[in-house]
Amino acid sequence: MSDPLYYRTASALSRELEAKKISSLELVRAVIERTRAVDGTVGAFISFDEDDALARARASDARREGGEALGPLDGIPVGIKDILAVEGQPLTCASRMLGDFVSPYDATAIGKLKAAGAIPWGRLNMDEFAMGSSTENSSVKTTANPWNTDCIPGGSSGGSAACVAAGEAPLTLGSDTGGSIRQPAALCGVVGMKPTYGLVSRYGLVAFASSLDQVGPFAHTVEDAAILLQAVAGYDRRDSTSYKTDIPDYRAALQENRGPWKLGIPSEYFGEGLDPEVEKAVRAAIDFYRKEGCEIVEVSLPHTEYAVGVYYIIATAEASSNLARYDGIRYTHRSSEATDAIDLYFRSRAEGFGEEVKRRVILGTYVLSSGYYDAYYLKAQKVRTLIRGDFLKAYNQVDALLTPTTPAPAFRKGEKTDDPLRMYLSDIYTIGANLAGIPGISIPCGFSGDGLPIGLQILGRPYQEADLFAIARRFEEAHDYHAKHPGL
Ligand code: GLN
């Protein structure tokens, strides 16, 4: 029996749209109905605009009727993390600070989606300003993990991951600064991909830590993630860190690049703190690749132990400077109690930001302050170079690395909220890729005894997303974890 419309992959939906077996209007109606039915429980959305989605669906159907369909995404709804600007839609970053701000323009990634005929669908929940690993730092609500609603979906793009897992959109976009796409993808049993730094424009992505932030796709399958990345990747002169490179045809590469590959297992990613069920599932995946004829070699990334520390210096430093723009004068939240201009800054920021955001701003201001800059920020930058060097050295030897995405399956709501350090450690395996700027993907590779999803992370060479997709697809073809859905 085939999946209901709302659970079909984007590539299947695309074929059905093309064959006129379904219309975009039917699809969008099914997604709206599904969202209305389950989002009270899941809480993936902060808001959605049904009329806008329906109007875009009708326009897509009209294009197709006229023989002018725009490609594989035409007529397909794509959920959007509430950190990417969509013209005329609210943009809140799940923060009181942005309140009822409405974006006057489209992010480059959104403009590209629209040009491909895709339908931006709703505003997805997240940790405030993307700072967090569970969506519990959202000022709006905590999203539930669709596999067990007492558990968190991961973060910060928890809404984007839960949305796909719950069938509220076949595809979504998120952002990943230290793991915010791969970690929630792993915990919700979907595919999530962080591209190489510079591959997707950051124009219109609200800045958290500019040297780490990347936009990327969530999907049910590797092929779907490839289709979505294809649509949003590419040079943009409005992002000074955007990289000029030809974007290959990722879907074609899935067929062409069949391996076998040389795959590295970084010993530092299998140490203390790794949950035995996660380790077992990831080791089984490694065995699978071995049986497929891939050469598996142990490699070392010796500076791994510094990654979390370095990240929380660099990310907070950049955040403290990026978030200085929220001053109570521009954007929306302005304290009504203020007595003078300085008081206005203090009060507006004190009222507008949540606890975790304040903690980051304070940490970041501290590590950048005179007298501490050299000891913290500068040193962290040097260690960052060593961490990148570890990866590049490993890639002289292997095509890609296989690791767990997270140390453990989804934890329960509230379990780590009082202990920021424990929360920070849930990104231990994902942060290295951001510091090094390399691409990474998380794909479903098993379930815990409690029925919670487990993710396999594959890290690749800079700008070799095509290889990463091919390697991931090889596992997916031989397993059905990605095809399972939670019983909502
Ligand atoms: N969880 C990490 C943090 O809190 C990463 C967040 C992200 O990738 N946006 O900073």
XYZ file of C-alpha atoms and ligand atoms in Angstrom:
498
model
C 0.000 0.000 0.000
C 1.415 3.377 -0.866
C 1.835 6.130 1.700
C -0.900 8.766 2.073
C -0.216 11.882 0.007
C 1.287 13.756 2.963
C 3.890 11.049 3.568
C 5.087 10.599 -0.015
C 8.548 11.686 -1.008
C 9.018 14.844 -3.031
C 10.392 12.832 -5.947
C 7.309 10.571 -5.970
C 5.020 13.597 -5.702
C 6.905 15.268 -8.503
C 6.351 12.284 -10.802
C 2.651 12.204 -9.911
C 2.308 15.923 -10.553
C 4.036 15.518 -13.880
C 1.775 12.611 -14.858
C -1.194 14.748 -13.702
C -2.269 11.998 -11.298
C -2.471 14.654 -8.613
C -2.588 18.444 -8.606
C -0.577 20.788 -6.455
C -3.850 22.042 -5.007
C -4.736 18.521 -3.811
C -1.275 18.112 -2.362
C -1.319 21.418 -0.521
C -4.807 20.677 0.790
C -3.605 17.301 2.070
C -0.643 18.947 3.796
C -2.862 21.624 5.368
C -5.297 18.992 6.571
C -2.467 16.918 8.005
C -0.972 19.948 9.709
C -4.322 20.862 11.240
C -4.763 17.271 12.439
C -1.370 16.709 14.072
C 0.314 20.031 14.759
C -1.620 20.560 17.983
C 0.373 17.555 19.226
C 3.654 18.072 17.349
C 3.930 21.859 17.462
C 6.296 22.114 14.494
C 4.774 25.374 13.252
C 4.882 28.830 14.775
C 2.480 30.038 12.089
C 1.272 29.230 8.590
C -0.523 31.054 5.835
C -2.982 28.667 4.161
C -4.277 31.214 1.649
C -0.811 32.015 0.357
C 0.020 28.311 -0.027
C -3.278 27.589 -1.802
C -2.798 30.534 -4.171
C 0.700 29.323 -5.060
C -0.632 25.800 -5.604
C -3.248 27.095 -8.035
C -0.580 29.095 -9.882
C 1.586 25.972 -10.106
C -1.280 23.908 -11.508
C -1.958 26.644 -14.075
C 1.712 26.609 -15.151
C 1.634 22.858 -15.530
C -1.615 23.028 -17.475
C 0.091 25.462 -19.840
C 3.086 23.118 -20.258
C 5.322 25.487 -18.309
C 6.146 23.548 -15.151
C 9.380 24.821 -13.624
C 11.052 21.578 -12.580
C 10.882 18.858 -9.943
C 9.836 21.178 -7.105
C 7.040 22.958 -8.929
C 3.909 22.714 -6.791
C 5.635 21.069 -3.814
C 5.303 22.642 -0.348
C 8.552 23.265 1.527
C 8.371 24.132 5.236
C 10.633 27.016 6.271
C 12.493 27.478 9.545
C 11.462 30.798 11.077
C 14.947 32.222 10.546
C 14.774 32.570 6.747
C 13.162 35.683 5.315
C 10.059 35.170 3.165
C 8.584 38.360 1.777
C 5.341 39.310 3.513
C 5.607 36.504 6.091
C 6.399 36.829 9.803
C 10.069 36.356 10.723
C 10.501 35.795 14.456
C 13.447 33.419 15.081
C 11.132 32.220 17.882
C 12.132 35.345 19.805
C 10.013 37.956 21.563
C 12.579 40.418 20.255
C 11.251 40.134 16.702
C 7.643 39.864 17.878
C 5.403 40.622 14.913
C 8.171 41.560 12.470
C 7.208 40.842 8.850
C 9.970 40.351 6.302
C 10.038 42.902 3.485
C 12.106 40.646 1.198
C 12.986 37.049 0.290
C 16.187 35.322 1.378
C 18.167 34.195 -1.662
C 17.356 30.548 -0.852
C 13.647 31.429 -0.742
C 13.817 33.411 -3.993
C 15.386 30.366 -5.626
C 12.692 28.082 -4.221
C 9.976 30.322 -5.574
C 11.728 30.482 -8.950
C 11.631 26.673 -8.949
C 7.872 26.774 -8.314
C 8.135 25.415 -4.768
C 5.644 26.656 -2.187
C 7.126 28.108 1.027
C 4.934 26.552 3.693
C 4.672 28.043 7.174
C 7.146 29.216 9.755
C 8.803 26.390 11.656
C 9.666 26.415 15.326
C 13.268 26.582 16.519
C 15.405 27.510 19.484
C 15.486 31.297 19.851
C 17.943 32.689 17.256
C 19.002 29.052 16.596
C 20.727 28.758 19.958
C 19.951 25.365 21.378
C 19.629 21.659 20.754
C 16.029 20.884 21.694
C 13.646 23.762 20.681
C 13.119 24.280 24.405
C 14.712 27.723 23.989
C 11.886 28.827 21.691
C 9.929 31.703 23.234
C 6.802 30.273 21.625
C 6.684 26.579 22.594
C 8.625 23.331 22.630
C 8.119 21.114 19.593
C 7.469 17.436 20.331
C 9.377 14.552 18.815
C 6.791 12.806 16.595
C 8.169 9.386 17.666
C 7.578 10.089 21.345
C 5.890 13.338 22.205
C 7.438 13.398 25.700
C 10.827 13.791 23.996
C 12.423 16.754 22.294
C 12.855 16.750 18.496
C 16.392 18.128 18.695
C 17.345 21.623 17.704
C 17.718 24.249 16.800
C 15.793 23.278 13.620
C 13.491 20.997 15.643
C 10.379 22.269 13.869
C 11.900 21.540 10.450
C 12.780 17.952 11.411
C 9.503 17.202 13.214
C 7.511 18.698 10.322
C 8.931 16.179 7.837
C 8.735 13.270 10.292
C 5.067 14.047 11.027
C 4.085 14.430 7.359
C 3.342 18.135 7.621
C 5.542 18.851 4.570
C 7.628 16.543 2.383
C 10.596 18.908 2.524
C 11.813 21.658 4.832
C 14.715 24.061 5.115
C 16.707 24.628 8.277
C 20.012 26.135 9.287
C 23.053 24.499 10.855
C 25.635 26.411 12.881
C 26.830 23.569 15.103
C 24.547 20.703 14.158
C 21.106 22.268 13.989
C 20.128 20.359 10.853
C 21.884 17.025 11.383
C 21.086 16.603 15.090
C 17.286 17.092 14.848
C 17.226 15.033 11.616
C 18.872 12.154 13.506
C 16.519 12.458 16.476
C 13.405 12.594 14.276
C 14.415 9.827 11.837
C 14.716 11.947 8.683
C 17.501 12.991 6.328
C 19.218 16.310 7.104
C 22.127 17.896 5.310
C 24.554 20.703 6.076
C 26.296 21.833 2.905
C 29.847 23.126 2.683
C 30.167 26.649 4.110
C 29.582 29.051 1.219
C 27.497 26.715 -0.961
C 24.097 28.192 -0.049
C 23.727 31.945 0.253
C 23.218 33.310 3.762
C 21.477 36.413 2.418
C 18.166 36.594 4.279
C 19.200 33.998 6.862
C 19.120 35.795 10.216
C 22.718 35.711 11.437
C 23.672 33.728 14.538
C 27.381 32.950 13.977
C 28.228 34.121 10.488
C 31.373 32.042 9.958
C 29.466 28.837 10.813
C 25.861 29.279 9.614
C 24.633 27.307 6.599
C 21.167 26.672 5.153
C 20.292 23.083 4.253
C 17.535 20.580 3.491
C 15.446 18.091 5.476
C 13.699 15.271 3.610
C 12.492 11.679 3.813
C 15.162 10.446 1.413
C 18.626 11.304 0.184
C 17.315 11.924 -3.324
C 14.780 14.428 -1.997
C 17.491 16.225 -0.024
C 19.561 16.383 -3.216
C 16.654 17.896 -5.151
C 16.121 20.577 -2.523
C 19.817 21.416 -2.196
C 20.028 21.669 -5.991
C 17.348 24.355 -5.932
C 18.921 26.543 -3.243
C 22.692 26.159 -3.828
C 24.828 28.534 -5.862
C 26.857 31.707 -5.878
C 25.191 34.901 -4.681
C 26.904 38.260 -4.847
C 24.806 39.435 -1.886
C 26.671 37.063 0.431
C 30.365 37.932 0.613
C 31.227 34.399 1.770
C 29.317 32.740 -1.059
C 31.582 30.465 -3.082
C 31.853 30.615 -6.869
C 31.575 27.024 -7.999
C 29.590 25.061 -10.547
C 26.788 23.148 -8.898
C 26.781 19.595 -10.236
C 23.581 17.706 -11.006
C 23.229 15.966 -7.639
C 20.500 13.593 -8.769
C 22.518 12.421 -11.748
C 25.521 11.948 -9.469
C 23.432 9.572 -7.348
C 23.286 7.217 -10.314
C 26.832 7.752 -11.533
C 28.963 7.592 -8.401
C 28.610 4.016 -7.200
C 31.784 3.695 -5.151
C 33.284 1.679 -3.637
C 34.607 4.359 -1.382
C 37.354 4.519 1.151
C 35.666 5.443 4.410
C 37.286 6.659 7.615
C 36.151 5.915 11.158
C 37.432 8.654 13.511
C 38.262 6.920 16.778
C 37.515 10.113 18.759
C 33.838 9.828 17.806
C 33.380 6.447 19.467
C 34.575 7.185 22.982
C 33.087 7.814 26.368
C 29.511 9.074 26.480
C 28.334 7.259 23.352
C 25.075 5.425 24.008
C 25.527 1.657 23.345
C 22.413 1.410 21.160
C 23.617 4.290 18.994
C 27.063 2.727 18.741
C 25.576 -0.629 17.761
C 23.459 0.883 14.965
C 26.354 2.956 13.622
C 28.760 0.003 13.741
C 26.189 -2.077 11.847
C 26.099 0.647 9.187
C 29.889 0.592 8.974
C 29.753 -3.199 8.506
C 27.255 -2.720 5.738
C 29.652 -0.467 3.826
C 32.462 -2.957 4.394
C 30.348 -5.751 2.909
C 29.586 -3.496 -0.043
C 33.282 -3.505 -0.854
C 34.246 -0.188 0.743
C 37.598 -0.032 2.432
C 37.125 0.963 6.077
C 40.064 2.577 7.841
C 40.503 3.958 11.335
C 41.502 7.616 11.252
C 42.253 10.149 13.955
C 40.996 13.716 14.323
C 43.256 14.528 17.255
C 41.865 17.989 18.075
C 38.264 16.773 18.429
C 38.294 17.180 22.199
C 38.580 20.961 21.772
C 35.707 21.322 19.302
C 32.894 22.051 21.772
C 35.023 24.578 23.689
C 36.199 26.308 20.530
C 32.684 26.411 19.146
C 31.227 28.028 22.266
C 33.860 30.746 22.096
C 33.591 31.513 18.385
C 29.814 31.088 18.086
C 29.085 33.230 21.137
C 31.572 35.919 20.035
C 29.911 36.192 16.642
C 26.444 36.043 18.187
C 27.185 38.863 20.609
C 28.143 41.079 17.716
C 25.329 39.936 15.369
C 22.675 40.413 18.026
C 23.792 43.963 18.832
C 21.367 45.117 16.134
C 18.386 44.276 18.354
C 18.450 47.511 20.267
C 14.814 48.393 20.822
C 15.050 51.099 18.166
C 14.857 48.991 15.027
C 12.764 45.826 14.537
C 9.911 45.372 16.937
C 10.356 44.882 20.628
C 10.704 48.177 22.459
C 10.318 48.472 26.198
C 7.534 50.798 27.281
C 9.152 51.392 30.685
C 12.313 53.150 29.539
C 13.281 56.523 30.972
C 16.094 57.479 28.565
C 17.954 56.087 25.539
C 20.452 53.902 27.432
C 17.678 52.579 29.630
C 15.741 51.763 26.454
C 18.562 49.525 25.177
C 18.877 47.773 28.522
C 15.201 47.188 29.077
C 14.334 46.225 25.505
C 17.112 43.641 25.395
C 16.363 42.366 28.896
C 12.697 41.897 28.016
C 13.141 40.725 24.423
C 15.815 38.026 24.740
C 15.422 34.683 26.474
C 17.820 33.246 29.027
C 20.011 31.230 26.652
C 20.424 34.112 24.210
C 21.485 36.366 27.077
C 23.952 33.740 28.275
C 25.513 33.610 24.783
C 25.690 37.393 24.435
C 27.382 37.692 27.816
C 29.849 34.869 27.056
C 30.595 36.282 23.614
C 31.117 39.808 24.894
C 33.461 38.446 27.543
C 35.671 36.448 25.143
C 35.961 39.461 22.844
C 36.712 41.968 25.572
C 40.088 43.591 25.896
C 42.418 41.494 28.016
C 40.537 38.270 27.196
C 40.478 38.442 23.417
C 43.928 36.875 23.010
C 43.368 34.261 25.663
C 40.006 33.082 24.320
C 38.885 34.315 20.924
C 42.247 34.403 19.197
C 43.299 31.084 20.658
C 39.990 29.498 19.638
C 40.549 30.695 16.069
C 43.958 29.013 16.046
C 42.549 25.746 17.355
C 39.791 26.009 14.763
C 42.480 25.966 12.063
C 43.939 22.813 13.633
C 40.510 21.172 13.656
C 40.022 21.962 9.979
C 43.507 20.598 9.357
C 42.545 17.296 11.018
C 39.700 16.834 8.551
C 41.691 17.836 5.487
C 44.452 15.453 6.502
C 41.950 12.625 6.906
C 40.609 13.381 3.423
C 44.051 12.723 1.943
C 43.419 9.178 3.044
C 39.650 8.642 2.740
C 36.671 9.903 0.730
C 34.390 10.443 3.704
C 33.993 9.794 7.421
C 31.312 7.746 9.179
C 30.249 8.722 12.715
C 27.192 8.784 14.949
C 25.261 12.051 14.480
C 24.423 12.327 18.177
C 25.735 10.618 21.317
C 22.239 9.370 22.241
C 18.662 9.218 20.917
C 16.183 12.009 21.748
C 16.066 12.936 25.415
C 12.985 13.836 27.413
C 11.658 17.375 27.568
C 13.113 19.216 30.539
C 15.906 16.690 31.061
C 18.757 19.076 30.239
C 17.228 22.535 30.512
C 18.873 23.250 33.856
C 22.295 22.135 32.698
C 23.544 24.103 29.665
C 26.825 22.192 29.561
C 25.066 18.848 29.186
C 22.892 20.403 26.511
C 25.977 21.693 24.662
C 27.463 18.179 24.671
C 24.642 16.833 22.526
C 26.378 18.568 19.575
C 29.738 16.972 20.195
C 29.799 15.036 16.884
C 28.286 17.715 14.672
C 30.223 20.840 15.650
C 33.518 19.796 14.002
C 32.013 20.011 10.510
C 30.918 23.623 11.074
C 34.300 24.655 12.444
C 35.968 22.995 9.437
C 33.357 24.266 6.951
C 32.859 20.781 5.484
C 29.562 19.166 4.419
C 27.738 16.537 6.474
C 24.576 14.511 6.195
C 22.575 12.549 8.749
C 20.496 9.596 7.596
C 18.305 7.219 9.618
C 20.238 4.047 10.513
C 18.178 2.346 13.197
C 15.980 2.634 16.262
C 16.608 2.353 19.976
C 14.835 -0.268 22.061
C 12.301 2.458 22.921
C 11.567 3.071 19.250
C 13.499 6.329 18.930
C 15.396 7.009 15.693
C 19.187 6.865 15.416
C 21.225 8.797 12.845
C 24.381 7.969 10.907
C 26.484 11.001 10.070
C 28.590 11.044 6.914
C 31.108 13.879 6.605
C 32.624 14.709 3.240
C 35.217 16.770 1.452
C 34.517 20.462 0.870
C 32.119 20.949 -2.073
C 31.806 17.192 -2.641
C 28.119 17.056 -1.697
C 27.519 14.796 -4.701
C 29.744 12.087 -3.176
C 28.079 12.481 0.177
C 24.637 11.952 -1.346
C 25.876 8.902 -3.270
C 27.401 7.312 -0.185
C 24.282 8.011 1.877
C 22.011 6.684 -0.821
C 23.873 3.385 -0.943
C 22.896 2.699 2.676
C 19.362 3.952 2.206
C 18.717 1.693 -0.815
C 19.470 -1.390 1.254
C 17.485 -0.425 4.377
C 13.996 0.780 5.181
C 14.527 2.963 8.260
C 13.806 6.080 6.217
C 10.448 4.672 5.098
C 9.082 4.180 8.628
C 6.736 6.775 10.086
C 5.729 7.540 13.662
C 2.248 6.447 14.741
C 0.707 9.846 15.350
N 23.118 23.423 19.451
C 24.147 24.303 18.989
C 24.014 25.633 19.691
O 23.241 25.688 20.567
C 24.061 24.453 17.498
C 22.962 25.322 17.070
C 22.888 25.508 15.591
O 23.480 24.749 14.833
N 22.209 26.551 15.190
O 24.642 26.590 19.384
